[in-house]
mmCIF file of C-alpha atoms and ligand atoms in Angstrom:
data_model
loop_
_atom_site.group_PDB
_atom_site.id
_atom_site.type_symbol
_atom_site.label_atom_id
_atom_site.label_comp_id
_atom_site.label_asym_id
_atom_site.label_seq_id
_atom_site.Cartn_x
_atom_site.Cartn_y
_atom_site.Cartn_z
ATOM 1 C CA MET A 1 -16.148 -15.646 2.401
ATOM 2 C CA LYS A 2 -13.057 -15.602 4.181
ATOM 3 C CA VAL A 3 -9.330 -14.575 3.028
ATOM 4 C CA VAL A 4 -6.798 -16.333 4.758
ATOM 5 C CA SER A 5 -3.040 -16.255 5.130
ATOM 6 C CA ALA A 6 -1.881 -19.096 2.644
ATOM 7 C CA CYS A 7 0.991 -20.342 5.030
ATOM 8 C CA LEU A 8 -1.920 -20.959 7.963
ATOM 9 C CA ALA A 9 -3.764 -22.907 5.043
ATOM 10 C CA GLY A 10 -0.730 -25.170 4.812
ATOM 11 C CA ILE A 11 1.080 -23.608 1.949
ATOM 12 C CA LYS A 12 4.840 -23.794 2.087
ATOM 13 C CA CYS A 13 4.972 -19.751 1.424
ATOM 14 C CA ASN A 14 6.697 -18.359 4.606
ATOM 15 C CA TYR A 15 10.100 -16.817 4.421
ATOM 16 C CA GLU A 16 11.712 -20.316 5.389
ATOM 17 C CA GLY A 17 9.895 -22.086 2.874
ATOM 18 C CA LYS A 18 7.832 -23.778 5.417
ATOM 19 C CA SER A 19 3.746 -23.523 6.402
ATOM 20 C CA LYS A 20 2.418 -22.695 9.819
ATOM 21 C CA PRO A 21 -0.695 -24.919 9.296
ATOM 22 C CA CYS A 22 -4.140 -24.359 11.435
ATOM 23 C CA GLN A 23 -6.770 -26.745 10.923
ATOM 24 C CA GLN A 24 -9.553 -24.513 11.603
ATOM 25 C CA VAL A 25 -8.191 -22.430 8.355
ATOM 26 C CA ILE A 26 -7.221 -25.415 6.346
ATOM 27 C CA ASP A 27 -10.613 -26.783 6.807
ATOM 28 C CA MET A 28 -12.672 -23.594 5.902
ATOM 29 C CA VAL A 29 -10.168 -23.597 2.399
ATOM 30 C CA ALA A 30 -11.587 -27.265 1.911
ATOM 31 C CA ARG A 31 -15.118 -26.225 2.270
ATOM 32 C CA GLY A 32 -14.929 -23.317 -0.054
ATOM 33 C CA GLU A 33 -15.469 -21.197 2.843
ATOM 34 C CA ALA A 34 -12.033 -19.160 2.556
ATOM 35 C CA ILE A 35 -9.634 -18.230 -0.061
ATOM 36 C CA ALA A 36 -5.882 -18.221 0.593
ATOM 37 C CA VAL A 37 -3.375 -15.342 -0.645
ATOM 38 C CA CYS A 38 0.564 -15.007 0.377
ATOM 39 C CA PRO A 39 0.881 -10.959 -0.113
ATOM 40 C CA GLU A 40 4.955 -11.487 -0.053
ATOM 41 C CA GLN A 41 4.961 -14.096 -2.867
ATOM 42 C CA LEU A 42 2.397 -11.964 -5.061
ATOM 43 C CA GLY A 43 4.733 -9.189 -4.629
ATOM 44 C CA GLY A 44 7.256 -11.092 -6.379
ATOM 45 C CA LEU A 45 9.660 -12.077 -3.477
ATOM 46 C CA PRO A 46 11.068 -15.409 -3.602
ATOM 47 C CA THR A 47 10.641 -18.438 -1.372
ATOM 48 C CA PRO A 48 12.465 -19.036 0.939
ATOM 49 C CA ARG A 49 13.215 -15.437 1.658
ATOM 50 C CA VAL A 50 15.503 -12.932 3.774
ATOM 51 C CA PRO A 51 12.978 -12.257 6.651
ATOM 52 C CA SER A 52 11.366 -8.696 6.622
ATOM 53 C CA GLU A 53 10.063 -6.258 9.280
ATOM 54 C CA ILE A 54 8.423 -3.271 9.374
ATOM 55 C CA VAL A 55 10.593 0.024 10.147
ATOM 56 C CA GLY A 56 8.635 3.317 10.348
ATOM 57 C CA GLU A 57 6.811 3.606 6.953
ATOM 58 C CA ARG A 58 9.057 1.292 5.225
ATOM 59 C CA VAL A 59 9.682 -2.409 4.998
ATOM 60 C CA ILE A 60 13.216 -3.820 5.310
ATOM 61 C CA ASN A 61 14.913 -7.115 5.168
ATOM 62 C CA GLN A 62 17.100 -8.700 7.183
ATOM 63 C CA ALA A 63 20.048 -7.959 4.741
ATOM 64 C CA GLY A 64 19.236 -4.174 4.716
ATOM 65 C CA GLN A 65 17.505 -3.973 1.676
ATOM 66 C CA ASP A 66 14.012 -2.225 0.951
ATOM 67 C CA VAL A 67 11.539 -4.323 -0.014
ATOM 68 C CA THR A 68 8.298 -1.787 0.811
ATOM 69 C CA LYS A 69 7.711 -1.419 -3.209
ATOM 70 C CA GLU A 70 7.104 -5.588 -3.038
ATOM 71 C CA PHE A 71 5.224 -5.566 0.139
ATOM 72 C CA ILE A 72 2.883 -2.639 -1.436
ATOM 73 C CA ARG A 73 2.250 -4.460 -4.577
ATOM 74 C CA GLY A 74 1.467 -7.878 -3.170
ATOM 75 C CA SER A 75 -0.646 -6.614 -0.775
ATOM 76 C CA LYS A 76 -2.570 -4.568 -3.317
ATOM 77 C CA GLU A 77 -2.874 -7.753 -5.617
ATOM 78 C CA ALA A 78 -4.162 -9.808 -2.534
ATOM 79 C CA LEU A 79 -6.724 -7.022 -1.504
ATOM 80 C CA LYS A 80 -8.073 -7.154 -5.001
ATOM 81 C CA ILE A 81 -8.244 -10.874 -5.215
ATOM 82 C CA SER A 82 -9.967 -10.553 -1.452
ATOM 83 C CA ILE A 83 -12.440 -7.860 -2.794
ATOM 84 C CA ASP A 84 -13.435 -9.625 -6.291
ATOM 85 C CA ASN A 85 -14.467 -12.581 -4.245
ATOM 86 C CA GLY A 86 -16.612 -10.803 -1.741
ATOM 87 C CA CYS A 87 -14.473 -11.483 1.190
ATOM 88 C CA ASN A 88 -15.951 -9.563 4.435
ATOM 89 C CA GLU A 89 -13.420 -11.115 7.070
ATOM 90 C CA ALA A 90 -9.738 -12.248 7.153
ATOM 91 C CA ILE A 91 -7.545 -14.573 9.237
ATOM 92 C CA LEU A 92 -4.222 -13.586 9.031
ATOM 93 C CA LYS A 93 -0.843 -14.656 10.415
ATOM 94 C CA SER A 94 -0.215 -13.380 13.573
ATOM 95 C CA LYS A 95 3.225 -11.070 13.496
ATOM 96 C CA SER A 96 4.054 -10.816 9.854
ATOM 97 C CA PRO A 97 5.014 -7.634 8.235
ATOM 98 C CA ALA A 98 2.214 -8.244 5.889
ATOM 99 C CA CYS A 99 -0.076 -10.138 7.542
ATOM 100 C CA GLY A 100 0.027 -9.142 11.100
ATOM 101 C CA SER A 101 -2.892 -7.566 13.058
ATOM 102 C CA GLY A 102 -2.378 -5.492 16.143
ATOM 103 C CA LYS A 103 1.181 -6.460 16.735
ATOM 104 C CA ILE A 104 4.260 -6.574 14.706
ATOM 105 C CA HIS A 105 7.855 -7.168 15.285
ATOM 106 C CA ASP A 106 9.664 -3.689 15.830
ATOM 107 C CA GLY A 107 12.128 -3.710 13.046
ATOM 108 C CA THR A 108 15.213 -4.881 15.070
ATOM 109 C CA PHE A 109 15.120 -8.472 14.370
ATOM 110 C CA THR A 110 15.084 -9.322 17.875
ATOM 111 C CA ASP A 111 11.663 -11.077 18.422
ATOM 112 C CA THR A 112 10.259 -7.588 20.023
ATOM 113 C CA LEU A 113 6.628 -6.989 19.415
ATOM 114 C CA ILE A 114 5.061 -3.506 19.041
ATOM 115 C CA ASP A 115 1.485 -2.113 18.253
ATOM 116 C CA GLY A 116 1.026 -1.851 14.471
ATOM 117 C CA ASP A 117 -0.499 -3.802 11.355
ATOM 118 C CA GLY A 118 1.237 -5.512 8.433
ATOM 119 C CA VAL A 119 0.938 -3.894 5.056
ATOM 120 C CA PHE A 120 -1.997 -6.542 3.769
ATOM 121 C CA ALA A 121 -3.877 -6.309 7.187
ATOM 122 C CA LYS A 122 -3.839 -2.527 7.312
ATOM 123 C CA MET A 123 -5.024 -2.209 3.887
ATOM 124 C CA LEU A 124 -7.796 -5.099 4.524
ATOM 125 C CA LYS A 125 -8.898 -2.539 7.368
ATOM 126 C CA GLU A 126 -8.823 0.730 5.586
ATOM 127 C CA ARG A 127 -11.466 -1.123 3.568
ATOM 128 C CA GLY A 128 -13.474 -1.878 6.443
ATOM 129 C CA ILE A 129 -13.018 -5.721 6.365
ATOM 130 C CA LYS A 130 -12.525 -7.328 9.570
ATOM 131 C CA VAL A 131 -9.001 -8.683 10.628
ATOM 132 C CA ILE A 132 -8.489 -11.369 13.181
ATOM 133 C CA THR A 133 -5.346 -13.862 13.657
ATOM 134 C CA GLU A 134 -5.167 -17.264 14.117
ATOM 135 C CA LYS A 135 -4.620 -16.629 17.590
ATOM 136 C CA ASP A 136 -8.103 -15.170 17.841
ATOM 137 C CA LEU A 137 -9.820 -18.643 16.649
HETATM 138 S S1 SF4 B 201 3.095 -12.918 3.599
HETATM 139 FE FE1 SF4 B 201 1.214 -13.633 4.988
HETATM 140 S S2 SF4 B 201 0.627 -15.318 3.979
HETATM 141 FE FE2 SF4 B 201 2.534 -15.068 3.253
HETATM 142 S S3 SF4 B 201 3.702 -16.231 4.297
HETATM 143 FE FE3 SF4 B 201 4.007 -14.235 5.160
HETATM 144 S S4 SF4 B 201 2.213 -14.299 6.905
HETATM 145 FE FE4 SF4 B 201 1.925 -16.116 5.737
#
């Protein structure tokens, strides 16, 4: 079983209230091979919402509010769902502060990328779950 970012599965859950549909991911969910989660929504953040980026150890939104607690809460919940469903691989949305893997925005909201993982992707990797992004498909 795989866990996938809900926005890749066609769910309109991103900060703009839009999806980022990826046909291969949509097909996996339809075949029952993957489950979709949105860590930001699971953390109680509204949709649409102010975009956030990782700044050091914190997650800060573009209005300057610290949303680290919500990101950690939602990522822990998504991790529990992943483990409970026996997921051993994740396909997550690239560059997201929750789901990004390998590259994330640098915290300046200037579309600049740095090496790093989103909060949920990092938790999955720490549990030994392989993480790729839609760009790796
Ligand atoms: S938290 Fe992940 S699943 Fe939710 S909108 Fe952001 S990238 Fe998509």
